[in-house]
Coordinates of C-alpha atoms in Angstrom, one line a residue:
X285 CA 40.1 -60.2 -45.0
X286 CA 36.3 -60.0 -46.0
X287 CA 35.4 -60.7 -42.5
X288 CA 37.2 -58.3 -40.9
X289 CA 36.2 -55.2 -43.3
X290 CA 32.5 -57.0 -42.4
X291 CA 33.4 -56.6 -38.9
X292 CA 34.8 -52.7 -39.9
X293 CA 31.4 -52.0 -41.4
X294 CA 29.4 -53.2 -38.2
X295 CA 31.4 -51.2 -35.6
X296 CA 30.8 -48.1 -37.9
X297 CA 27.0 -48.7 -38.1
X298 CA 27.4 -49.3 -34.3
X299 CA 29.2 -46.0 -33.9
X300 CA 26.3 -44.2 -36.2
X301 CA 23.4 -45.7 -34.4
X302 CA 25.3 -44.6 -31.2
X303 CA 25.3 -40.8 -32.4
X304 CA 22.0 -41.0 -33.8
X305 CA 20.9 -42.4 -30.5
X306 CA 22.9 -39.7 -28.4
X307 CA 21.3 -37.1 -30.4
X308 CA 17.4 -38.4 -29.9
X309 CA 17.8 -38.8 -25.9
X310 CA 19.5 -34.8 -26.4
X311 CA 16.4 -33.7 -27.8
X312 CA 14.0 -35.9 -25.4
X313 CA 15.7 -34.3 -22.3
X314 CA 15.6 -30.7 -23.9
X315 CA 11.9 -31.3 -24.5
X316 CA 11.4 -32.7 -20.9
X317 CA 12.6 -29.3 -20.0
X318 CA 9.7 -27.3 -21.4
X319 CA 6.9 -27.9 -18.6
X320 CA 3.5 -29.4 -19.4
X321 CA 2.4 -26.0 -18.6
X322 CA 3.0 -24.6 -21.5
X323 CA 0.5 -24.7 -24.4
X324 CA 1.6 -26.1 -27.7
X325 CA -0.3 -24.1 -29.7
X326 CA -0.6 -24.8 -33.5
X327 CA -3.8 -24.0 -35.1
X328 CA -5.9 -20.5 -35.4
X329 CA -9.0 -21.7 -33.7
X330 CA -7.2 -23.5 -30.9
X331 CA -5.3 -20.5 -30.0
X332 CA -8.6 -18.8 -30.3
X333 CA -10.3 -21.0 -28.0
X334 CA -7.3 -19.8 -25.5
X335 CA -7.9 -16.5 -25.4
X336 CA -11.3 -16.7 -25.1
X337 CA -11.1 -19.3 -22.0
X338 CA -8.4 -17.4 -20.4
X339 CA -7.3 -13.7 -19.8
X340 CA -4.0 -13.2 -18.8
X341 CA -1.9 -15.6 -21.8
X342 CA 1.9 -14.8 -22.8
X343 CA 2.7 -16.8 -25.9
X344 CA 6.2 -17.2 -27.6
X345 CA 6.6 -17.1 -30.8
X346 CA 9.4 -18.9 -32.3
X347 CA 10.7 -18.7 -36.0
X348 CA 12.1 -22.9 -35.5
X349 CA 11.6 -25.5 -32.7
X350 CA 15.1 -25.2 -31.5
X351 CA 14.9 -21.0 -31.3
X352 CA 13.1 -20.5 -28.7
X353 CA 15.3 -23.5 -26.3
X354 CA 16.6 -20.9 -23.7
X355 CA 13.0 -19.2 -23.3
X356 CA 11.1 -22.2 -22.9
X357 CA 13.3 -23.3 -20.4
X358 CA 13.1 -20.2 -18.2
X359 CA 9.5 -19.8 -19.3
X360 CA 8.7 -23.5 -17.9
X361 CA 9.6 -22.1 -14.8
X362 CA 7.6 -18.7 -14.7
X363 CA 4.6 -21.1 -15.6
X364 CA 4.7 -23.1 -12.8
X365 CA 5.7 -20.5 -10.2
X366 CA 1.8 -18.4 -12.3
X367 CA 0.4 -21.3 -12.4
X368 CA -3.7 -20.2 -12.0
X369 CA -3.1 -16.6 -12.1
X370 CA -1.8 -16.7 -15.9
X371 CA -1.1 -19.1 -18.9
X372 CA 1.6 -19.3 -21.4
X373 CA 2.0 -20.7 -24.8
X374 CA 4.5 -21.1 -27.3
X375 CA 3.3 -21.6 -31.4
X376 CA 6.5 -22.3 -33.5
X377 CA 6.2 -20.3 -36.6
X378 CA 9.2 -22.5 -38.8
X379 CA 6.6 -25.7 -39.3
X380 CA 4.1 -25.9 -41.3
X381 CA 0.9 -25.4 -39.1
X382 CA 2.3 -22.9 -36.9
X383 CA 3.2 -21.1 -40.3
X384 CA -0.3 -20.5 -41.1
X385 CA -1.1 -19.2 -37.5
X386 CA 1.9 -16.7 -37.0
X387 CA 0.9 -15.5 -41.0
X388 CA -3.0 -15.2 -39.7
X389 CA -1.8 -13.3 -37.0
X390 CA 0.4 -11.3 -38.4
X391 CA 3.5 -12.1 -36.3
X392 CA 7.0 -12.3 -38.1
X393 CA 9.7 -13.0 -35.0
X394 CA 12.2 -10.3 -35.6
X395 CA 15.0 -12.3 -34.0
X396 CA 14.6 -15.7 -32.6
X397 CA 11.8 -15.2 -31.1
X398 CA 9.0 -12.6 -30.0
X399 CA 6.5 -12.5 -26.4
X400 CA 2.6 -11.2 -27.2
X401 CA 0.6 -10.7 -24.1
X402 CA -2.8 -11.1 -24.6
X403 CA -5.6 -9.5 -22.2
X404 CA -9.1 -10.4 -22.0
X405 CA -9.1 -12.4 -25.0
X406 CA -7.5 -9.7 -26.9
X407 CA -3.6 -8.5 -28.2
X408 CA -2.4 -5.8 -24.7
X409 CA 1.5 -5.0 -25.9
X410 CA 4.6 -7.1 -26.9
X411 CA 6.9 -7.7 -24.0
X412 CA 9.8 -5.5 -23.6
X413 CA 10.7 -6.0 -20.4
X414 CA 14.0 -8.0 -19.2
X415 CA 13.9 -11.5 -19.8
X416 CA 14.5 -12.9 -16.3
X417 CA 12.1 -15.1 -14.2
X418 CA 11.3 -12.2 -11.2
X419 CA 10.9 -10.0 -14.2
X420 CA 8.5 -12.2 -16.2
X421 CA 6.7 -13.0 -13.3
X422 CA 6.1 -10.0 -11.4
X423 CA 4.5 -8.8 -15.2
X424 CA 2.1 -11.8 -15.6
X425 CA 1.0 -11.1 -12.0
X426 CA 0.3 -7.3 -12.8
X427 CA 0.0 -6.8 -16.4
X428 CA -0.6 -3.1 -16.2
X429 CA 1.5 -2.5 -13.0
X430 CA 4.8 -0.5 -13.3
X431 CA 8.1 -2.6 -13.8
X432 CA 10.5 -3.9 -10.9
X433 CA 11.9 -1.4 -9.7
X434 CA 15.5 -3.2 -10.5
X435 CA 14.4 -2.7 -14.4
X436 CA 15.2 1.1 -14.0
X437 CA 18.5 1.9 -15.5
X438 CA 18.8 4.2 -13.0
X439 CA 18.5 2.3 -10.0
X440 CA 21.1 0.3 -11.5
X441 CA 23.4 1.0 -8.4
X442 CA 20.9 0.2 -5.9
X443 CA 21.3 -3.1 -4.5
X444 CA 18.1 -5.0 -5.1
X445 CA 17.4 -7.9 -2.5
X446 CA 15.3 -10.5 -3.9
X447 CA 14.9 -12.9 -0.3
X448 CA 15.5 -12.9 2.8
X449 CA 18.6 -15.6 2.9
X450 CA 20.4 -13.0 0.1
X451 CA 19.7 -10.4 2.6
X452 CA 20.8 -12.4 5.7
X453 CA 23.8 -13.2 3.4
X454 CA 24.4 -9.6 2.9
X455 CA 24.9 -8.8 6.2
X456 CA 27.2 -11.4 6.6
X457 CA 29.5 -10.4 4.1
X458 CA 29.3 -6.8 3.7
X459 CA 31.8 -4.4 6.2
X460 CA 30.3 -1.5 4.4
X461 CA 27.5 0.6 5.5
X462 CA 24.3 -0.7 4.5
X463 CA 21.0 1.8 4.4
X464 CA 18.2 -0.5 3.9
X465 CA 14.9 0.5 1.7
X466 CA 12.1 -2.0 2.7
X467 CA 9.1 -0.8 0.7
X468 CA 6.2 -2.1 -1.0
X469 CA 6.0 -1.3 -5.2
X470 CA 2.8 0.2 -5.0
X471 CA 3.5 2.7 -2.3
X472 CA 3.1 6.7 -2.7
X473 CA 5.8 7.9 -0.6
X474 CA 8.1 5.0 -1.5
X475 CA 7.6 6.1 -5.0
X476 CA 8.2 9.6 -4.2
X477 CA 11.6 8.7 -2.7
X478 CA 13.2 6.0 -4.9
X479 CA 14.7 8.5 -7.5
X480 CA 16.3 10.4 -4.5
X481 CA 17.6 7.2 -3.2
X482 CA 19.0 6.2 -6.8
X483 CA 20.8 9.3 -6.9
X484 CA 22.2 8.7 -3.0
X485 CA 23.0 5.3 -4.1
X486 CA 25.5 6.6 -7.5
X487 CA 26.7 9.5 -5.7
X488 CA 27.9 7.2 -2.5
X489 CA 29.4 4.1 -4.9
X490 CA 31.7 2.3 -3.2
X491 CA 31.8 4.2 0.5
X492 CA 28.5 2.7 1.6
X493 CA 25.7 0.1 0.3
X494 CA 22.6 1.0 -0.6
X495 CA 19.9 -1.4 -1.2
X496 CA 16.2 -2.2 -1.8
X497 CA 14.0 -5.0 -0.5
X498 CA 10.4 -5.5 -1.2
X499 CA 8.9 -7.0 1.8
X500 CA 5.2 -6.3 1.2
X501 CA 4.4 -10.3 0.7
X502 CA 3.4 -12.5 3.5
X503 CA 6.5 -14.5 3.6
X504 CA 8.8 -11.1 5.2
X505 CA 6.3 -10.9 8.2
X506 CA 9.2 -12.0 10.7
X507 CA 11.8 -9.5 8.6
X508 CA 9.1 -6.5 9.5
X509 CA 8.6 -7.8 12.5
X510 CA 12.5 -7.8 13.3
X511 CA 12.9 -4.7 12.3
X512 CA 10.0 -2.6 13.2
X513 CA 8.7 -1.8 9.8
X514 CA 5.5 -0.6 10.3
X515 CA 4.7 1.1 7.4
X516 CA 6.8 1.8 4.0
X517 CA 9.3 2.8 2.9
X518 CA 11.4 2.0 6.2
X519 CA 14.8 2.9 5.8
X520 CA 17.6 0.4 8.1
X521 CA 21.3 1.3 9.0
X522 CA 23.4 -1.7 9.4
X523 CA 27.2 -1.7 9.9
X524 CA 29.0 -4.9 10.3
X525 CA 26.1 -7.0 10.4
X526 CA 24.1 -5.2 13.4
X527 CA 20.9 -2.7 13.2
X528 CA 21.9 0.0 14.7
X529 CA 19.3 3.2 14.4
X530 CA 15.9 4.0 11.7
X531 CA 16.9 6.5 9.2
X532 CA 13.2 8.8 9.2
X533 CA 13.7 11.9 7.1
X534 CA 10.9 11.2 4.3
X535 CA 11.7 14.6 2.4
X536 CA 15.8 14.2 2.5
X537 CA 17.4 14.7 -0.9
X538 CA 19.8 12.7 -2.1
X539 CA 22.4 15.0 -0.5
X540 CA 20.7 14.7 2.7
X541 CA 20.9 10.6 2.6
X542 CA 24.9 11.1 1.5
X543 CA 25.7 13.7 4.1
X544 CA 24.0 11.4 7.0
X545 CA 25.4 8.2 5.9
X546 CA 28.9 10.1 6.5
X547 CA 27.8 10.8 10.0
X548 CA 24.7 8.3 10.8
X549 CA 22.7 9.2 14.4
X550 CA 19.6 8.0 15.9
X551 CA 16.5 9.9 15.5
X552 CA 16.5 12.3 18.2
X553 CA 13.9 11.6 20.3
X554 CA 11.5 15.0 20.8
X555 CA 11.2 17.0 23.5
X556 CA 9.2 16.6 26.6
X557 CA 6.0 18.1 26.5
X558 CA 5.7 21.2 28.2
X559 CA 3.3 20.9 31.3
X560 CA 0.1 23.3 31.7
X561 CA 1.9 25.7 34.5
X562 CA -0.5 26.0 37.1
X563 CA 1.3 29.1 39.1
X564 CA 0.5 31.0 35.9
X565 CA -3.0 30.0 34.9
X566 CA -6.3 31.4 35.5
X567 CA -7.4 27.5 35.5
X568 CA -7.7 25.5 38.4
X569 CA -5.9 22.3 38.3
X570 CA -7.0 19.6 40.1
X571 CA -5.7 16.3 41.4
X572 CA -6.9 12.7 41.9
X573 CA -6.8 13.8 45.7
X574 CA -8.1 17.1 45.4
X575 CA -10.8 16.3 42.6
X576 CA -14.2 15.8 44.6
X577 CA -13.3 18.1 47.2
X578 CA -13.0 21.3 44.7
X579 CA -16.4 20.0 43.7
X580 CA -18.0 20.4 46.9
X581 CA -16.5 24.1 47.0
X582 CA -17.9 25.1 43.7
X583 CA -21.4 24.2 43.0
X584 CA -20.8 24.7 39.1
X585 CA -17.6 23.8 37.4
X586 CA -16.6 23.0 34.2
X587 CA -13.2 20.8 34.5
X588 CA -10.9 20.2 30.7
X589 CA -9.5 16.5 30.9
X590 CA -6.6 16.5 28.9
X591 CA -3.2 14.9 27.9
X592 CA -0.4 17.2 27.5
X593 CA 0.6 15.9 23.9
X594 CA -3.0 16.0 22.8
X595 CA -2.6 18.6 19.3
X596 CA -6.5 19.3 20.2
X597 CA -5.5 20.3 23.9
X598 CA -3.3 22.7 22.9
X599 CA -5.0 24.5 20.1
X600 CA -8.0 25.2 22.9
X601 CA -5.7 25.9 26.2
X602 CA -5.4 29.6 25.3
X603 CA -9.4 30.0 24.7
X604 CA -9.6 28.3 28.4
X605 CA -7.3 30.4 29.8
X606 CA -9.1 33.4 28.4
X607 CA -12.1 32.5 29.2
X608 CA -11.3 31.6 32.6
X609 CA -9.4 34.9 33.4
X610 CA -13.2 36.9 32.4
X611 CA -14.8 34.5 35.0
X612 CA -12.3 35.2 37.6
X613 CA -12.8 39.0 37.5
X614 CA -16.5 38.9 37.5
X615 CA -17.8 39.5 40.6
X616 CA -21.2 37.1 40.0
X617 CA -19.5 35.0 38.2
X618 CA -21.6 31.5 37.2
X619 CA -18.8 29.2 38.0
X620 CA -15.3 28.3 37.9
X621 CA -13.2 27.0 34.8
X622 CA -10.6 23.4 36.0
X623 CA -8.4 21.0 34.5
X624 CA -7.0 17.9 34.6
X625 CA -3.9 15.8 33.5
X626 CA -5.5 12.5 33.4
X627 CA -2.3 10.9 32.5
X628 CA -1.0 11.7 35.5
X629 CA -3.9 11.7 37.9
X630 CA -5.6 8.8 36.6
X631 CA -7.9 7.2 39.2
X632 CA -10.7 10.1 38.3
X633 CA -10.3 9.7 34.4
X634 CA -10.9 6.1 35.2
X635 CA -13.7 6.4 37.0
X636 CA -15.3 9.1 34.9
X637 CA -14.3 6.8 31.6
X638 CA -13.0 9.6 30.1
X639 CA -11.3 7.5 26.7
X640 CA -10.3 10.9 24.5
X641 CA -9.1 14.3 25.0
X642 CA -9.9 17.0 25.9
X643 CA -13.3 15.8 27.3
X644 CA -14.9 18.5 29.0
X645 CA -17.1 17.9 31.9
X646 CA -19.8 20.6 33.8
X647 CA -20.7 19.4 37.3
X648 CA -23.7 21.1 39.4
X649 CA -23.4 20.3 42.8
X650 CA -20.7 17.7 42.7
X651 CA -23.2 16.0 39.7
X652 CA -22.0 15.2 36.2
X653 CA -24.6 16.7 34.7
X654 CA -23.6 17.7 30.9
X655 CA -20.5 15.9 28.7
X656 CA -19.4 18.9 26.4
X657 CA -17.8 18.3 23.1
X658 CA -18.5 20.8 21.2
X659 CA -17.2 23.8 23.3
X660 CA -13.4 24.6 22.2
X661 CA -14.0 28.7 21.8
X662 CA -13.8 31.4 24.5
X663 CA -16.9 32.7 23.2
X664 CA -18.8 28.9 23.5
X665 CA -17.7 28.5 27.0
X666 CA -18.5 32.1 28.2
X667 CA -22.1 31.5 26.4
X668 CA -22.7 28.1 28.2
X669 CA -21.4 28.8 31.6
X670 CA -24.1 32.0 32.0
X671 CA -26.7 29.7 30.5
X672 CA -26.1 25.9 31.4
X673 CA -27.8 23.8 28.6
X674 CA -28.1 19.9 27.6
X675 CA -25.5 19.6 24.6
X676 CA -27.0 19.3 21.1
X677 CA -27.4 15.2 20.6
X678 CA -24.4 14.3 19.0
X679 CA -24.4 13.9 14.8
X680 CA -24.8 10.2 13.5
X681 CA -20.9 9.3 12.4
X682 CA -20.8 8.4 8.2
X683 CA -20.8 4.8 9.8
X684 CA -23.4 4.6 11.6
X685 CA -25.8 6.0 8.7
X686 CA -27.3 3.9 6.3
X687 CA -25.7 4.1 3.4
X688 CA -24.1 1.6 0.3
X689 CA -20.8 2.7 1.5
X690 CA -18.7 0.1 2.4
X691 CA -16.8 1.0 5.6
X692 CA -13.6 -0.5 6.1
X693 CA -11.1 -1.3 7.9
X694 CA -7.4 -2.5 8.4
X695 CA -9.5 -6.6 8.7
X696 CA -11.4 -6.6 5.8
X697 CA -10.0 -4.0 3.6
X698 CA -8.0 -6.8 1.3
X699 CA -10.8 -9.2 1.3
X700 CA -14.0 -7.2 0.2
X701 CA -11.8 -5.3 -2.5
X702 CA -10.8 -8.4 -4.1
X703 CA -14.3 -9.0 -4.7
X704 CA -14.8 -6.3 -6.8
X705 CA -13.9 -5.5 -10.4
X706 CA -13.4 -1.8 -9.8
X707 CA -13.5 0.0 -6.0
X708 CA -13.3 4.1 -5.1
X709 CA -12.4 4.1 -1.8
X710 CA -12.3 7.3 0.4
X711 CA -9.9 7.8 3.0
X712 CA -10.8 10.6 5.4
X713 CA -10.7 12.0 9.1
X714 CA -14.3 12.3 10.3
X715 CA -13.0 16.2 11.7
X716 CA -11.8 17.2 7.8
X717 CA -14.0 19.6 6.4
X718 CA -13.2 19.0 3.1
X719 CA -14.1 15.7 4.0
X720 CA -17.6 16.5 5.5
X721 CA -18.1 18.2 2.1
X722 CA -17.4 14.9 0.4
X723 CA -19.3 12.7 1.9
X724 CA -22.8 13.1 0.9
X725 CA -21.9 13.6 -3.0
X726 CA -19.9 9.8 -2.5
X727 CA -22.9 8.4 -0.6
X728 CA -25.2 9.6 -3.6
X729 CA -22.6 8.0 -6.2
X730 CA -22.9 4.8 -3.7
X731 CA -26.3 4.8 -3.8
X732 CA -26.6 5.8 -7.3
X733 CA -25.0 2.6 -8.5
X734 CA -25.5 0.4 -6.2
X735 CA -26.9 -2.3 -7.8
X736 CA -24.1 -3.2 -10.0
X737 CA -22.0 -5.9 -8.1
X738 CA -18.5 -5.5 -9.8
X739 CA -18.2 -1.8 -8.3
X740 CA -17.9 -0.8 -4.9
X741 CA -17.2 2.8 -2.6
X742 CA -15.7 1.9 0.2
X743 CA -14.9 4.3 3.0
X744 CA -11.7 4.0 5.8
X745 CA -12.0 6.3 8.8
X746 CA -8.1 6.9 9.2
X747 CA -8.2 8.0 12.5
X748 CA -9.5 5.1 14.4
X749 CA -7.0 2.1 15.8
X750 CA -5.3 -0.2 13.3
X751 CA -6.7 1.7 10.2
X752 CA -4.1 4.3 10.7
X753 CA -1.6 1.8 9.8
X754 CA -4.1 0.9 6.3
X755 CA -3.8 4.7 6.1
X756 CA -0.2 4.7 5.7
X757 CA 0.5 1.4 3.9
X758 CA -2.0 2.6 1.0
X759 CA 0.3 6.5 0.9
X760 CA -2.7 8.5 2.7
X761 CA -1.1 12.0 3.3
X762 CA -3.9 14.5 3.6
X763 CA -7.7 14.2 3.2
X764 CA -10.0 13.1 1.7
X765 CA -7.6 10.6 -0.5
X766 CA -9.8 9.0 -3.3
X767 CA -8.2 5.7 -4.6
X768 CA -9.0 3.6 -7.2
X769 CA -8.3 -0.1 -6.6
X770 CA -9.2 -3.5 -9.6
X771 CA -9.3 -6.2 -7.5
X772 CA -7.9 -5.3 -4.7
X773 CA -4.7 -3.9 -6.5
X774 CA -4.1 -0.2 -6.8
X775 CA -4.3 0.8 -9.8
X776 CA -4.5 5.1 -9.1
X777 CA -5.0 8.2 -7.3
X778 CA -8.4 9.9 -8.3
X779 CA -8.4 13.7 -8.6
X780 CA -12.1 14.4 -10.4
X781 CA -14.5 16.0 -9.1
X782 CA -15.8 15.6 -5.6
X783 CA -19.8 15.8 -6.6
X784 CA -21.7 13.1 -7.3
X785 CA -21.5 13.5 -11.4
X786 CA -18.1 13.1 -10.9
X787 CA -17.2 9.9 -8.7
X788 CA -20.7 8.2 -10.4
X789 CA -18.9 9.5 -13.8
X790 CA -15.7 7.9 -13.2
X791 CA -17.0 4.2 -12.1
X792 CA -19.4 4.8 -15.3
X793 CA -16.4 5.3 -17.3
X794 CA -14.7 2.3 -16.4
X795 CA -18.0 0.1 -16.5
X796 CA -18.3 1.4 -20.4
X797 CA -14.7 0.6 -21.3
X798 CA -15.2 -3.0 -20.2
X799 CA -18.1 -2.9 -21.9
X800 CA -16.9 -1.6 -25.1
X801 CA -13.4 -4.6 -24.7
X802 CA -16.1 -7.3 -24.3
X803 CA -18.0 -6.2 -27.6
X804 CA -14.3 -5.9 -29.5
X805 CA -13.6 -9.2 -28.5
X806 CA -17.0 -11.0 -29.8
X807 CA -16.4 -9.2 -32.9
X808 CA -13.0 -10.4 -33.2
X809 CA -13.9 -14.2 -32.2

């Protein structure tokens, strides 16, 4: 009897030992969920010491070990996916130590648990924003940049696609009609449009899809490249799983978006251009074949190569005509007025390199003798045909002058502003007057402050090549645009002054608030 109540007692210790044991390897494999990543913080001076080593630290704040189990997990996560772009660290405020810190600090989690961001070494905000990795993430990346989009209430019937295999997926799945966003978050126009697309999207529930994608990273360069988004926002009508047609009105309301998803259509393309008429005109047009003979018949001729979509060619045809009516009814007249479609008759415009239009040409005795650019009035042309002169040498572009302007284009526009704490960047048309205006108050401001490393005016000619893609991706839509970029990142529009006190005033201004953080945070330390 004694031996089997002995035997009673040492399967019940088992059992115990068994529990006790169960609940340890529990523990050990919740705490092997909390990545090495995340700073145990306990004492005042080590988180201190944190701060001051790094700028850009998240820390939870639990009120007991076992509080915080659900945020540490996702937060192990977020670390590892920031990892050398910003820190995290959790101080549990229910022992002892971390007692003492959370009371020098003045924190008191409310519920469970709070999130601090700290910036520079010192307290930026509590975080409010959704707890969900992309959320968490997409915040430590850009402290100051606007939420997700998704985090609108708003949007909240806009389908937001995170990746391309959800979008693929979508596709798959979906037999409604799907109108595609792809944009990039810190896009002007996209911005302009998302409320109007919000409001499409709830007014449209359940007939058709409306979704969202983000495809500015890297990793969507073969989803762009699919679907020919060249700039942002792009808009994409699918319907059962194919592309069909763009969807390109960038002013529609929302009512426009629901009325043309009810009856979708391919942009129309425009119009043929309207050719010069040559029956009508006092011009004479010439031909490839025709070309060096009508030379040899006029001994002075000034000949307009032009394309018939040129916007420059058309503003000046009626001046030419004009011009070339007087010349036709005076009886001594100096010479004769011709043009030419070099896009049809190219083998001249080849051999004359003629690379923009129009390019006017005067030729004395079959001769190129003068290249013409700045005559475009009836009254230039009238002036220079009785008196044949050299043209003026042609002004130095803002490139070509020495300056401490950096100019840049669609190749190094990413890499030099990274370099640089704070950048003004100008985006112009060399033509703009307002621009022309500009342009020696910025290169003052450029020079002005030139030797301070951290700052930087840069300068993107939108109308050459690839840069008028750069134009449009950084929401360019008139000039001069005056942008104000933190490492690369776009932080605002800037509408000062365009004088030299102003743009030297406003990278000032940002030099002294840096200036003023650093002293706060010795102070503080």
């Amino acid at each position: 009897m004694a031996s089997r109540s002995s035997n009673w007692s040492r399967m019940r210790e088992g059992k115990m030992l068994l529990l006790l044991l169960l609940v340890w390897l529990t523990s050990v494999l919740d705490a092997v969920k909390v990545s090495p990543l995340i700073e145990k913080i306990n004492d005042h001076k080590d988180l201190k010491k944190l701060l001051r080593t790094r700028t850009n630290v998240l820390v939870l704040y639990t009120k007991t070990a076992s509080s915080g189990d659900t945020h540490l997990k996702l937060l192990s996560d977020v670390a590892l996916t920031v990892k050398g772009q910003g820190t995290i660290a959790w101080v549990n405020c229910g022992d002892s130590e971390g007692r003492k810190l959370c009371k020098k600090v003045k924190v008191e989690p409310s519920s469970a648990s709070e999130l601090l961001h700290y910036r520079d070494g010192t307290f930026h905000l509590l975080y409010d924003r959704p707890l969900t990795f992309k959320s968490i993430v997409a915040f430590l990346k850009d402290p100051s940049g606007p939420p997700l989009w998704e985090e609108n209430p708003q949007a909240k019937d806009i389908l937001h696609i995170a990746t391309e295999k959800d979008f693929r997926k979508l596709l798959k799945k979906e037999d409604r009609p799907i109108l595609m966003m792809f944009y990039a978050p810190w896009c002007g126009v996209c911005k302009r449009m998302q409320p109007v697309f919000q409001q499409a999207a709830t007014e449209t529930k359940g007939r058709y899809v409306l979704a969202a994608m983000n495809v500015h990273p890297a990793e969507f360069d073969g989803l762009k490249q699919e679907f020919d988004v060249k700039g942002y926002p792009t808009f994409c009508y699918f319907h059962k799983s194919k592309f069909l047609f763009h969807y390109e009105n960038y002013g529609a309301s929302a009512k426009d978006i629901a009325d043309w998803m009810k009856n979708p259509q391919a942009v129309q393309p425009k119009s043929p251009e309207v050719p010069w008429s040559e029956t009508e005109s006092a011009v004479f047009h010439l031909t490839d074949e025709s070309f060096d003979r009508f030379l040899d018949d006029h001994p002075a001729a000034l000949v307009m190569f032009y394309a018939p979509w040129c916007g420059h060619c058309k503003k000046m045809k009626p001046e030419y005509e004009e011009a070339a009516q007087t010349l036709n009814k005076d009886q001594e007249s100096p010479g004769v007025l011709a043009a030419m479609d070099t896009t049809v008759h190219k083998s001249v415009g080849e051999r004359l390199k003629i690379s923009g239009f129009p390019t006017l040409k005067y030729f004395e005795k079959g001769r190129d003798t003068y290249t013409l650019p700045h005559l475009r009035s009836k009254d230039k042309i009238m002036e220079f045909m009785h008196s044949p002169q050299a043209p003026p040498p042609p002004e130095q572009s803002w490139e070509e002058q020495p300056s401490s302007v950096l100019h840049l284009g669609l190749e190094d526009f990413r890499e030099a502003l990274k370099k640089k704490k704070h950048a003004l960047v100008m985006f112009y048309a060399p033509w703009c007057p307002h621009c022309k205006n500009a342009v020696p108050h910025f290169t003052a401001a450029a020079e002005l402050l030139k030797e301070d490393r951290k700052i930087a005016y840069g300068a993107v000619d939108c109308t050459r090549g690839q840069n008028q893609d750069l134009c449009k991706q950084e929401a360019v839509e008139g000039y001069p645009t005056f942008s104000h970029y933190n490492y690369g990142k776009f932080v605002d529009k800037y509408h000062g002054e365009r004088q030299e006190v102003g743009f030297s005033g406003f990278m000032r201004s940002l030099r002294g608030r840096h200036q003023e953080k650093a002293i706060r945070k010795k102070e503080e330390l």
